[in-house]
Structures are given as C-alpha cells and as structure tokens.
PDB file of C-alpha atoms in Angstrom:
ATOM      1  CA  MET E   1      17.706  -9.595   7.636  1.00 54.00           C
ATOM      2  CA  ASN E   2      21.419 -10.364   7.944  1.00 56.00           C
ATOM      3  CA  LYS E   3      23.939  -8.292   9.885  1.00 53.00           C
ATOM      4  CA  ARG E   4      25.103  -6.386   6.748  1.00 54.00           C
ATOM      5  CA  GLY E   5      21.532  -5.378   5.917  1.00 53.00           C
ATOM      6  CA  ILE E   6      20.917  -4.179   9.488  1.00 51.00           C
ATOM      7  CA  GLU E   7      24.028  -1.933   9.337  1.00 54.00           C
ATOM      8  CA  ILE E   8      22.965  -0.368   6.056  1.00 50.00           C
ATOM      9  CA  THR E   9      19.458   0.313   7.336  1.00 54.00           C
ATOM     10  CA  LEU E  10      20.891   1.932  10.533  1.00 49.00           C
ATOM     11  CA  LEU E  11      23.251   4.097   8.489  1.00 50.00           C
ATOM     12  CA  ILE E  12      20.373   5.338   6.323  1.00 53.00           C
ATOM     13  CA  ALA E  13      18.258   6.136   9.362  1.00 52.00           C
ATOM     14  CA  VAL E  14      21.086   8.080  10.957  1.00 46.00           C
ATOM     15  CA  PHE E  15      21.650  10.065   7.745  1.00 50.00           C
ATOM     16  CA  PHE E  16      18.022  11.168   7.553  1.00 49.00           C
ATOM     17  CA  LEU E  17      18.055  11.979  11.252  1.00 51.00           C
ATOM     18  CA  LEU E  18      21.117  14.189  10.874  1.00 50.00           C
ATOM     19  CA  MET E  19      19.558  15.959   7.818  1.00 54.00           C
ATOM     20  CA  ALA E  20      16.351  16.599   9.805  1.00 54.00           C
ATOM     21  CA  CYS E  21      18.369  18.370  12.513  1.00 53.00           C
ATOM     22  CA  GLN E  22      20.116  20.710  10.113  1.00 53.00           C
ATOM     23  CA  PRO E  23      19.001  24.373  10.474  1.00 52.00           C
ATOM     24  CA  THR E  24      16.861  25.679   7.627  1.00 49.00           C
ATOM     25  CA  VAL E  25      18.801  28.105   5.449  1.00 45.00           C
ATOM     26  CA  LYS E  26      16.601  30.913   4.315  1.00 46.00           C
ATOM     27  CA  LYS E  27      17.336  32.422   0.935  1.00 44.00           C
ATOM     28  CA  ASP E  28      17.651  36.178   1.005  1.00 45.00           C
ATOM     29  CA  THR E  29      14.795  37.924  -0.806  1.00 43.00           C
ATOM     30  CA  VAL E  30      16.181  40.453  -3.253  1.00 43.00           C
ATOM     31  CA  PRO E  31      14.020  43.558  -3.004  1.00 51.00           C
ATOM     32  CA  ASP E  32      12.520  44.934  -6.205  1.00 53.00           C
ATOM     33  CA  HIS E  33      13.966  48.464  -6.565  1.00 65.00           C
ATOM     34  CA  HIS E  34      12.102  49.201  -9.790  1.00 79.00           C
ATOM     35  CA  THR E  35       9.522  51.588  -8.239  1.00 92.00           C
ATOM     36  CA  ALA E  36       8.035  54.747  -9.731  1.00 94.00           C
ATOM     37  CA  LYS E  37      10.544  56.783  -7.631  1.00 95.00           C
ATOM     38  CA  THR E  38      13.544  55.007  -9.087  1.00 93.00           C
ATOM     39  CA  SER E  39      12.366  54.016 -12.579  1.00 94.00           C
ATOM     40  CA  LEU E  40      10.148  56.774 -13.896  1.00 95.00           C
ATOM     41  CA  ASP E  41      10.932  60.285 -15.107  1.00 95.00           C
ATOM     42  CA  TRP E  42       8.573  61.770 -12.554  1.00 97.00           C
ATOM     43  CA  ALA E  43       9.739  65.354 -12.550  1.00 97.00           C
ATOM     44  CA  GLY E  44       7.737  67.582 -14.934  1.00 96.00           C
ATOM     45  CA  VAL E  45       4.367  69.319 -15.449  1.00 97.00           C
ATOM     46  CA  TYR E  46       1.043  67.585 -15.025  1.00 97.00           C
ATOM     47  CA  GLN E  47      -2.270  69.015 -16.157  1.00 96.00           C
ATOM     48  CA  GLY E  48      -5.956  68.110 -16.050  1.00 96.00           C
ATOM     49  CA  THR E  49      -9.371  69.008 -14.643  1.00 96.00           C
ATOM     50  CA  LEU E  50     -10.368  67.371 -11.494  1.00 96.00           C
ATOM     51  CA  PRO E  51     -14.017  66.914 -10.312  1.00 94.00           C
ATOM     52  CA  CYS E  52     -15.596  69.659  -8.196  1.00 92.00           C
ATOM     53  CA  ALA E  53     -18.676  69.348  -6.018  1.00 88.00           C
ATOM     54  CA  SER E  54     -19.731  73.013  -6.480  1.00 89.00           C
ATOM     55  CA  CYS E  55     -18.439  73.909  -9.938  1.00 92.00           C
ATOM     56  CA  PRO E  56     -17.879  72.365 -13.344  1.00 94.00           C
ATOM     57  CA  GLY E  57     -14.363  71.319 -12.478  1.00 96.00           C
ATOM     58  CA  ILE E  58     -10.967  72.349 -11.006  1.00 95.00           C
ATOM     59  CA  LYS E  59      -8.305  73.146 -13.585  1.00 96.00           C
ATOM     60  CA  THR E  60      -5.168  71.798 -12.095  1.00 96.00           C
ATOM     61  CA  LEU E  61      -1.447  72.284 -12.981  1.00 96.00           C
ATOM     62  CA  ILE E  62       1.214  70.572 -10.862  1.00 97.00           C
ATOM     63  CA  THR E  63       4.887  71.226 -11.538  1.00 97.00           C
ATOM     64  CA  ILE E  64       7.400  68.921  -9.810  1.00 97.00           C
ATOM     65  CA  ASN E  65      11.118  69.762  -9.930  1.00 96.00           C
ATOM     66  CA  GLN E  66      13.900  67.180  -9.776  1.00 95.00           C
ATOM     67  CA  ASN E  67      14.743  68.317  -6.203  1.00 95.00           C
ATOM     68  CA  GLY E  68      11.213  67.443  -5.040  1.00 96.00           C
ATOM     69  CA  GLU E  69       9.871  70.998  -4.850  1.00 96.00           C
ATOM     70  CA  PHE E  70       6.394  71.422  -6.286  1.00 96.00           C
ATOM     71  CA  ILE E  71       3.974  74.172  -7.356  1.00 95.00           C
ATOM     72  CA  LYS E  72       0.285  73.320  -7.512  1.00 95.00           C
ATOM     73  CA  GLN E  73      -1.995  75.749  -9.330  1.00 94.00           C
ATOM     74  CA  GLU E  74      -5.798  75.364  -9.185  1.00 94.00           C
ATOM     75  CA  HIS E  75      -8.579  77.298 -10.797  1.00 94.00           C
ATOM     76  CA  TYR E  76     -12.253  76.580  -9.964  1.00 95.00           C
ATOM     77  CA  ILE E  77     -14.096  76.913 -13.322  1.00 94.00           C
ATOM     78  CA  ASP E  78     -16.813  79.586 -13.479  1.00 92.00           C
ATOM     79  CA  THR E  79     -15.740  81.079 -10.156  1.00 90.00           C
ATOM     80  CA  GLN E  80     -13.069  83.468  -8.930  1.00 82.00           C
ATOM     81  CA  GLY E  81     -11.344  80.743  -6.986  1.00 88.00           C
ATOM     82  CA  SER E  82      -7.693  80.381  -7.924  1.00 90.00           C
ATOM     83  CA  TYR E  83      -5.038  79.039  -5.603  1.00 91.00           C
ATOM     84  CA  ILE E  84      -1.338  78.370  -5.675  1.00 91.00           C
ATOM     85  CA  GLU E  85       0.354  76.000  -3.217  1.00 93.00           C
ATOM     86  CA  ARG E  86       4.081  75.409  -2.847  1.00 93.00           C
ATOM     87  CA  GLY E  87       5.973  72.784  -0.977  1.00 95.00           C
ATOM     88  CA  GLN E  88       8.008  69.498  -1.067  1.00 96.00           C
ATOM     89  CA  ILE E  89       6.873  66.099  -2.212  1.00 96.00           C
ATOM     90  CA  GLU E  90       7.260  63.206   0.147  1.00 95.00           C
ATOM     91  CA  TRP E  91       7.545  59.624  -1.243  1.00 97.00           C
ATOM     92  CA  GLN E  92       5.565  56.993   0.593  1.00 95.00           C
ATOM     93  CA  ALA E  93       7.255  53.760   1.607  1.00 94.00           C
ATOM     94  CA  ASP E  94       6.247  51.768  -1.457  1.00 93.00           C
ATOM     95  CA  GLY E  95       7.932  54.267  -3.782  1.00 95.00           C
ATOM     96  CA  THR E  96       4.837  54.739  -5.939  1.00 96.00           C
ATOM     97  CA  VAL E  97       2.819  57.404  -4.098  1.00 97.00           C
ATOM     98  CA  ILE E  98       3.781  61.061  -3.358  1.00 97.00           C
ATOM     99  CA  HIS E  99       2.369  63.362  -0.758  1.00 96.00           C
ATOM    100  CA  LEU E 100       2.401  67.031  -1.762  1.00 96.00           C
ATOM    101  CA  LYS E 101       3.227  68.622   1.545  1.00 94.00           C
ATOM    102  CA  GLY E 102       2.354  72.291   1.290  1.00 88.00           C
ATOM    103  CA  ASP E 103       0.537  74.960   3.350  1.00 81.00           C
ATOM    104  CA  ASP E 104      -2.882  73.259   3.165  1.00 77.00           C
ATOM    105  CA  VAL E 105      -2.324  70.443   5.712  1.00 71.00           C
ATOM    106  CA  GLU E 106      -5.935  69.289   5.373  1.00 75.00           C
ATOM    107  CA  ALA E 107      -5.933  68.887   1.599  1.00 78.00           C
ATOM    108  CA  VAL E 108      -6.077  65.372   0.073  1.00 79.00           C
ATOM    109  CA  ASN E 109      -2.758  65.763  -1.687  1.00 92.00           C
ATOM    110  CA  TYR E 110      -1.765  62.111  -2.403  1.00 96.00           C
ATOM    111  CA  TYR E 111      -1.001  61.043  -5.973  1.00 97.00           C
ATOM    112  CA  LYS E 112       0.002  57.717  -7.444  1.00 97.00           C
ATOM    113  CA  VAL E 113       2.893  58.139  -9.919  1.00 98.00           C
ATOM    114  CA  VAL E 114       2.419  56.136 -13.118  1.00 97.00           C
ATOM    115  CA  GLU E 115       3.963  56.446 -16.597  1.00 97.00           C
ATOM    116  CA  ASN E 116       3.401  60.033 -17.707  1.00 97.00           C
ATOM    117  CA  ALA E 117       0.590  60.763 -15.300  1.00 98.00           C
ATOM    118  CA  LEU E 118      -0.433  61.380 -11.740  1.00 98.00           C
ATOM    119  CA  LEU E 119      -3.550  59.680 -10.274  1.00 97.00           C
ATOM    120  CA  HIS E 120      -5.260  61.677  -7.627  1.00 97.00           C
ATOM    121  CA  LEU E 121      -6.033  59.380  -4.676  1.00 96.00           C
ATOM    122  CA  ASN E 122      -9.004  59.484  -2.280  1.00 93.00           C
ATOM    123  CA  ALA E 123      -8.808  60.185   1.445  1.00 89.00           C
ATOM    124  CA  ASP E 124      -7.793  56.593   2.073  1.00 92.00           C
ATOM    125  CA  GLN E 125      -4.885  56.945  -0.401  1.00 92.00           C
ATOM    126  CA  GLN E 126      -6.559  54.539  -2.788  1.00 95.00           C
ATOM    127  CA  VAL E 127      -6.886  54.789  -6.525  1.00 95.00           C
ATOM    128  CA  ILE E 128     -10.383  55.898  -7.575  1.00 94.00           C
ATOM    129  CA  GLY E 129     -11.733  53.274  -9.984  1.00 91.00           C
ATOM    130  CA  GLY E 130     -14.809  52.718 -12.147  1.00 91.00           C
ATOM    131  CA  GLU E 131     -16.288  55.256 -14.497  1.00 90.00           C
ATOM    132  CA  MET E 132     -14.769  58.148 -12.550  1.00 89.00           C
ATOM    133  CA  ALA E 133     -11.206  56.932 -12.809  1.00 93.00           C
ATOM    134  CA  GLU E 134     -10.164  59.042 -15.787  1.00 94.00           C
ATOM    135  CA  LEU E 135     -11.465  62.185 -14.173  1.00 95.00           C
ATOM    136  CA  TYR E 136      -8.812  61.910 -11.469  1.00 97.00           C
ATOM    137  CA  ARG E 137      -5.880  61.651 -13.860  1.00 97.00           C
ATOM    138  CA  LEU E 138      -3.443  64.368 -14.572  1.00 98.00           C
ATOM    139  CA  GLU E 139      -1.418  63.947 -17.728  1.00 98.00           C
ATOM    140  CA  LYS E 140       2.281  64.857 -18.029  1.00 97.00           C
ATOM    141  CA  ILE E 141       2.673  67.579 -20.666  1.00 95.00           C
ATOM    142  CA  THR E 142       5.406  69.568 -22.388  1.00 93.00           C
ATOM    143  CA  MET E 143       4.753  73.348 -22.185  1.00 93.00           C
ATOM    144  CA  THR E 144       4.906  75.117 -25.513  1.00 94.00           C
ATOM    145  CA  LEU E 145       5.123  78.810 -26.354  1.00 96.00           C
ATOM    146  CA  GLN E 146       1.811  78.767 -28.227  1.00 94.00           C
ATOM    147  CA  GLN E 147      -1.656  78.189 -26.871  1.00 85.00           C
ATOM    148  CA  THR E 148      -0.499  78.804 -23.242  1.00 93.00           C
ATOM    149  CA  ASP E 149      -1.573  81.679 -21.099  1.00 95.00           C
ATOM    150  CA  TRP E 150       1.575  83.290 -19.604  1.00 97.00           C
ATOM    151  CA  GLN E 151       1.509  85.326 -16.427  1.00 97.00           C
ATOM    152  CA  LEU E 152       4.338  87.773 -15.755  1.00 98.00           C
ATOM    153  CA  THR E 153       6.395  87.012 -12.709  1.00 97.00           C
ATOM    154  CA  GLU E 154       9.502  89.222 -13.083  1.00 97.00           C
ATOM    155  CA  VAL E 155      10.822  92.132 -15.063  1.00 97.00           C
ATOM    156  CA  VAL E 156      14.555  91.644 -14.638  1.00 96.00           C
ATOM    157  CA  ASN E 157      16.404  94.575 -12.961  1.00 92.00           C
ATOM    158  CA  SER E 158      13.028  96.384 -12.298  1.00 94.00           C
ATOM    159  CA  ALA E 159      11.218  96.291  -8.998  1.00 91.00           C
ATOM    160  CA  PHE E 160       7.573  95.635 -10.104  1.00 95.00           C
ATOM    161  CA  LYS E 161       5.180  95.175  -7.255  1.00 95.00           C
ATOM    162  CA  ASN E 162       3.117  92.014  -7.135  1.00 95.00           C
ATOM    163  CA  ASP E 163      -0.137  93.879  -7.880  1.00 95.00           C
ATOM    164  CA  VAL E 164       1.449  95.152 -11.165  1.00 97.00           C
ATOM    165  CA  LEU E 165       2.938  91.748 -12.120  1.00 97.00           C
ATOM    166  CA  SER E 166      -0.410  90.119 -11.618  1.00 94.00           C
ATOM    167  CA  ARG E 167      -1.995  92.395 -14.187  1.00 96.00           C
ATOM    168  CA  VAL E 168       0.304  91.325 -17.058  1.00 98.00           C
ATOM    169  CA  SER E 169      -0.386  88.302 -19.197  1.00 97.00           C
ATOM    170  CA  MET E 170      -0.063  87.194 -22.813  1.00 98.00           C
ATOM    171  CA  ASN E 171      -0.849  84.426 -25.323  1.00 97.00           C
ATOM    172  CA  PHE E 172       0.810  83.408 -28.551  1.00 97.00           C
ATOM    173  CA  ASP E 173      -1.660  82.066 -31.087  1.00 96.00           C
ATOM    174  CA  ASP E 174      -0.950  79.702 -33.984  1.00 94.00           C
ATOM    175  CA  GLN E 175      -1.230  82.468 -36.576  1.00 95.00           C
ATOM    176  CA  GLY E 176       1.791  84.545 -35.574  1.00 96.00           C
ATOM    177  CA  ARG E 177      -0.089  86.902 -33.374  1.00 97.00           C
ATOM    178  CA  LEU E 178       0.784  87.869 -29.774  1.00 98.00           C
ATOM    179  CA  SER E 179      -1.869  89.483 -27.612  1.00 97.00           C
ATOM    180  CA  GLY E 180      -2.073  90.299 -23.909  1.00 98.00           C
ATOM    181  CA  GLN E 181      -2.623  92.653 -21.090  1.00 98.00           C
ATOM    182  CA  ALA E 182       0.067  95.108 -20.009  1.00 98.00           C
ATOM    183  CA  PRO E 183       0.044  96.956 -16.656  1.00 97.00           C
ATOM    184  CA  CYS E 184      -2.554  99.325 -18.094  1.00 97.00           C
ATOM    185  CA  ASN E 185      -3.454  98.544 -21.684  1.00 98.00           C
ATOM    186  CA  ARG E 186      -4.164  95.701 -23.959  1.00 98.00           C
ATOM    187  CA  PHE E 187      -1.268  95.053 -26.348  1.00 98.00           C
ATOM    188  CA  PHE E 188      -0.612  93.108 -29.531  1.00 97.00           C
ATOM    189  CA  ALA E 189       2.285  92.231 -31.865  1.00 98.00           C
ATOM    190  CA  ASP E 190       3.333  90.003 -34.746  1.00 98.00           C
ATOM    191  CA  TYR E 191       5.789  87.340 -33.983  1.00 97.00           C
ATOM    192  CA  ALA E 192       7.942  84.773 -35.807  1.00 97.00           C
ATOM    193  CA  LEU E 193       9.589  81.625 -34.546  1.00 95.00           C
ATOM    194  CA  SER E 194      12.709  79.749 -35.676  1.00 92.00           C
ATOM    195  CA  ASN E 195      13.719  76.984 -33.240  1.00 89.00           C
ATOM    196  CA  ASP E 196      14.321  78.991 -30.041  1.00 90.00           C
ATOM    197  CA  SER E 197      14.647  82.378 -31.812  1.00 96.00           C
ATOM    198  CA  LEU E 198      11.691  84.722 -31.354  1.00 97.00           C
ATOM    199  CA  SER E 199      11.230  88.068 -33.089  1.00 96.00           C
ATOM    200  CA  LEU E 200       8.505  90.559 -32.314  1.00 97.00           C
ATOM    201  CA  ASP E 201       7.251  93.188 -34.707  1.00 96.00           C
ATOM    202  CA  LYS E 202       4.567  95.938 -34.854  1.00 95.00           C
ATOM    203  CA  ILE E 203       4.108  96.053 -31.065  1.00 96.00           C
ATOM    204  CA  GLY E 204       1.085  98.234 -30.350  1.00 96.00           C
ATOM    205  CA  ALA E 205      -1.322  98.954 -27.477  1.00 97.00           C
ATOM    206  CA  THR E 206      -4.536 100.782 -26.610  1.00 97.00           C
ATOM    207  CA  LYS E 207      -4.187 104.272 -25.073  1.00 95.00           C
ATOM    208  CA  MET E 208      -5.908 104.165 -21.697  1.00 95.00           C
ATOM    209  CA  ALA E 209      -4.418 105.938 -18.774  1.00 94.00           C
ATOM    210  CA  CYS E 210      -3.765 104.345 -15.388  1.00 95.00           C
ATOM    211  CA  PRO E 211      -1.353 104.588 -12.383  1.00 95.00           C
ATOM    212  CA  PHE E 212       1.084 102.105 -13.867  1.00 97.00           C
ATOM    213  CA  LEU E 213       2.029 103.789 -17.172  1.00 97.00           C
ATOM    214  CA  LYS E 214       5.670 104.073 -16.056  1.00 96.00           C
ATOM    215  CA  GLU E 215       5.857 100.349 -15.403  1.00 97.00           C
ATOM    216  CA  GLU E 216       4.076  99.667 -18.675  1.00 97.00           C
ATOM    217  CA  GLN E 217       6.779 101.582 -20.599  1.00 97.00           C
ATOM    218  CA  VAL E 218       9.455  99.565 -18.939  1.00 97.00           C
ATOM    219  CA  PHE E 219       7.626  96.370 -19.867  1.00 98.00           C
ATOM    220  CA  PHE E 220       7.323  97.380 -23.514  1.00 97.00           C
ATOM    221  CA  THR E 221      10.962  98.401 -23.640  1.00 97.00           C
ATOM    222  CA  GLN E 222      12.024  95.014 -22.506  1.00 97.00           C
ATOM    223  CA  LEU E 223       9.561  93.229 -24.783  1.00 97.00           C
ATOM    224  CA  ALA E 224      10.970  94.980 -27.799  1.00 97.00           C
ATOM    225  CA  LYS E 225      14.455  93.624 -27.067  1.00 97.00           C
ATOM    226  CA  VAL E 226      13.448  89.974 -27.099  1.00 98.00           C
ATOM    227  CA  ASP E 227      15.169  87.773 -29.699  1.00 97.00           C
ATOM    228  CA  ASN E 228      14.866  84.298 -28.168  1.00 98.00           C
ATOM    229  CA  PHE E 229      13.131  82.307 -25.426  1.00 97.00           C
ATOM    230  CA  GLU E 230      13.525  79.320 -23.190  1.00 97.00           C
ATOM    231  CA  ILE E 231      10.873  77.201 -21.427  1.00 96.00           C
ATOM    232  CA  LYS E 232      11.827  75.413 -18.189  1.00 95.00           C
ATOM    233  CA  GLN E 233       8.823  73.250 -17.198  1.00 94.00           C
ATOM    234  CA  ASN E 234       6.117  75.886 -16.525  1.00 95.00           C
ATOM    235  CA  ILE E 235       8.409  78.857 -16.754  1.00 96.00           C
ATOM    236  CA  LEU E 236       8.887  81.026 -19.860  1.00 98.00           C
ATOM    237  CA  LEU E 237      12.010  83.184 -20.137  1.00 98.00           C
ATOM    238  CA  LEU E 238      12.121  85.886 -22.806  1.00 98.00           C
ATOM    239  CA  LYS E 239      15.724  86.772 -23.554  1.00 98.00           C
ATOM    240  CA  GLN E 240      18.105  88.905 -25.551  1.00 98.00           C
ATOM    241  CA  GLY E 241      21.043  86.655 -26.314  1.00 97.00           C
ATOM    242  CA  ASP E 242      21.845  85.013 -22.976  1.00 97.00           C
ATOM    243  CA  GLU E 243      20.312  87.801 -20.891  1.00 98.00           C
ATOM    244  CA  VAL E 244      16.877  87.110 -19.377  1.00 98.00           C
ATOM    245  CA  LEU E 245      14.584  90.164 -19.745  1.00 98.00           C
ATOM    246  CA  LEU E 246      11.165  88.888 -18.668  1.00 98.00           C
ATOM    247  CA  SER E 247       9.969  85.783 -16.818  1.00 98.00           C
ATOM    248  CA  PHE E 248       6.488  84.302 -16.975  1.00 98.00           C
ATOM    249  CA  LYS E 249       4.723  81.275 -15.545  1.00 96.00           C
ATOM    250  CA  ALA E 250       2.044  79.217 -17.144  1.00 96.00           C
ATOM    251  CA  ALA E 251      -1.438  80.263 -15.991  1.00 92.00           C
ATOM    252  CA  ILE E 252      -4.560  78.079 -15.892  1.00 86.00           C
ATOM    253  CA  GLU E 253      -7.392  80.593 -15.511  1.00 74.00           C
TER     254      GLU E 253
END
C-alpha cells in the first residue's frame, strides 16, 4: 500500500474512532396524554346490578360530578339493605382507574373508566374477566322523568325532617299517570309533557290520617304549582317558572 493509501486508511479509522466516542443522544419520549381522565366524558350517572354472595344482586347507581364528588347508592335485592356513600374520586397514576374514597374505607371501590361505562375491579385492582366480566359493568345512562323512582330530598322554603322526606316518592309511567307516596297517603295525578314543560291535573290522594298531614298539605300545594322540570344527573327539580319547588333524587330500591 502506498503512502497515499495509508493516509486515507488512517483518516477513516480516526473518523470511526471519534464517532464511537460521541455521547449517545436520547430522544425524549413524548408521553401519551390520551387517558380516560383526559379524553373521556367520565362525569355522569352509571347504573347496573353487581353480583352479591348472599342475595340476587346489588342494584348500584353511581353519580360522579365534574368536580370529582360522587354519590354511590346501593340496594341489596330481596333485602332491606340500602346504603348511600358520598365522597371524592381519586384518579390513579395511569389515568384510567378511579378510587371512590368515601366513608367505607374497607370497600373495594376501584373502577376502570372506559367509554360510557365503569368496570368494577377486584381487590387487586384488576379487571374481572371471563364469563363474569359483564356482571361487573355499570353502564352510563341518562336519567329520564319517566320510569324512574324519585325520592323527595327537599321542599323548598319548608323545613321537612328527614324522616318525612324519606316517606315521599313518586313515579311517572309512560301512560301519562303519576303515582306515589306522600307523607301520609298514596297520591295520583294525570300529567302531560312538552319538552321541559310539565302540567299536572286531577291530583288526588287516599284519606288516611297520620302525624304528618300538615307536611302533606304543603307538599301537595307545591306539587300543584309545578309547570316545568329539570334533571341534573340523578336530581329532578320540579319548578314553577325559574323557581324550584321540590327536589328529588333517583332511587334504586
């Protein structure tokens, strides 16, 4: 090899030696921010019947507000067991699982958030698979006036005690008929809908006496004023114009 060839060979060797000594430049990994927390419309009402070891099932209604507050209502079918839990959701690090942090610290309250559903997780925070999978799924729903049992929570500007409020419930059927339980008596009425407008007619009730007849009269007076309604997730507001008269929550018993 001549002198020129030796020089070229040395230059090539030096070039590759210098390249080998250069520090490795790592490309920054761009994190994927498209998680359930950031990409899904997770606030809303979720409903289903979860498995129960000692009863036919647990009717479950979970309402999650945009601020992260939740209400979890449970009714153990064929028993007197009904429970309400309130608290704040806590997102886990992966942005797909929420922890319902309420009063019952020992409850398995972890759910995977998917499109229009919550998947109840096991004690290891894993999705339950196999043939049982669909039994642990709560579907996102839109509450409607009809075919929902409504439980009274407030008579505006009237101080009803909780034991009176808990006695009052009602249901609108698909045939234009309202029926329910007032503080003392069963009641009924005809109703008509037009968009958010609601008119009640022929309100009547049974004639049994009880200690809450005064409260019952107040309730019926407010009910007769109703001309429209509004549903906010699991809350029904009966109104006259812009004024709220009665407030109800969806019941699952």
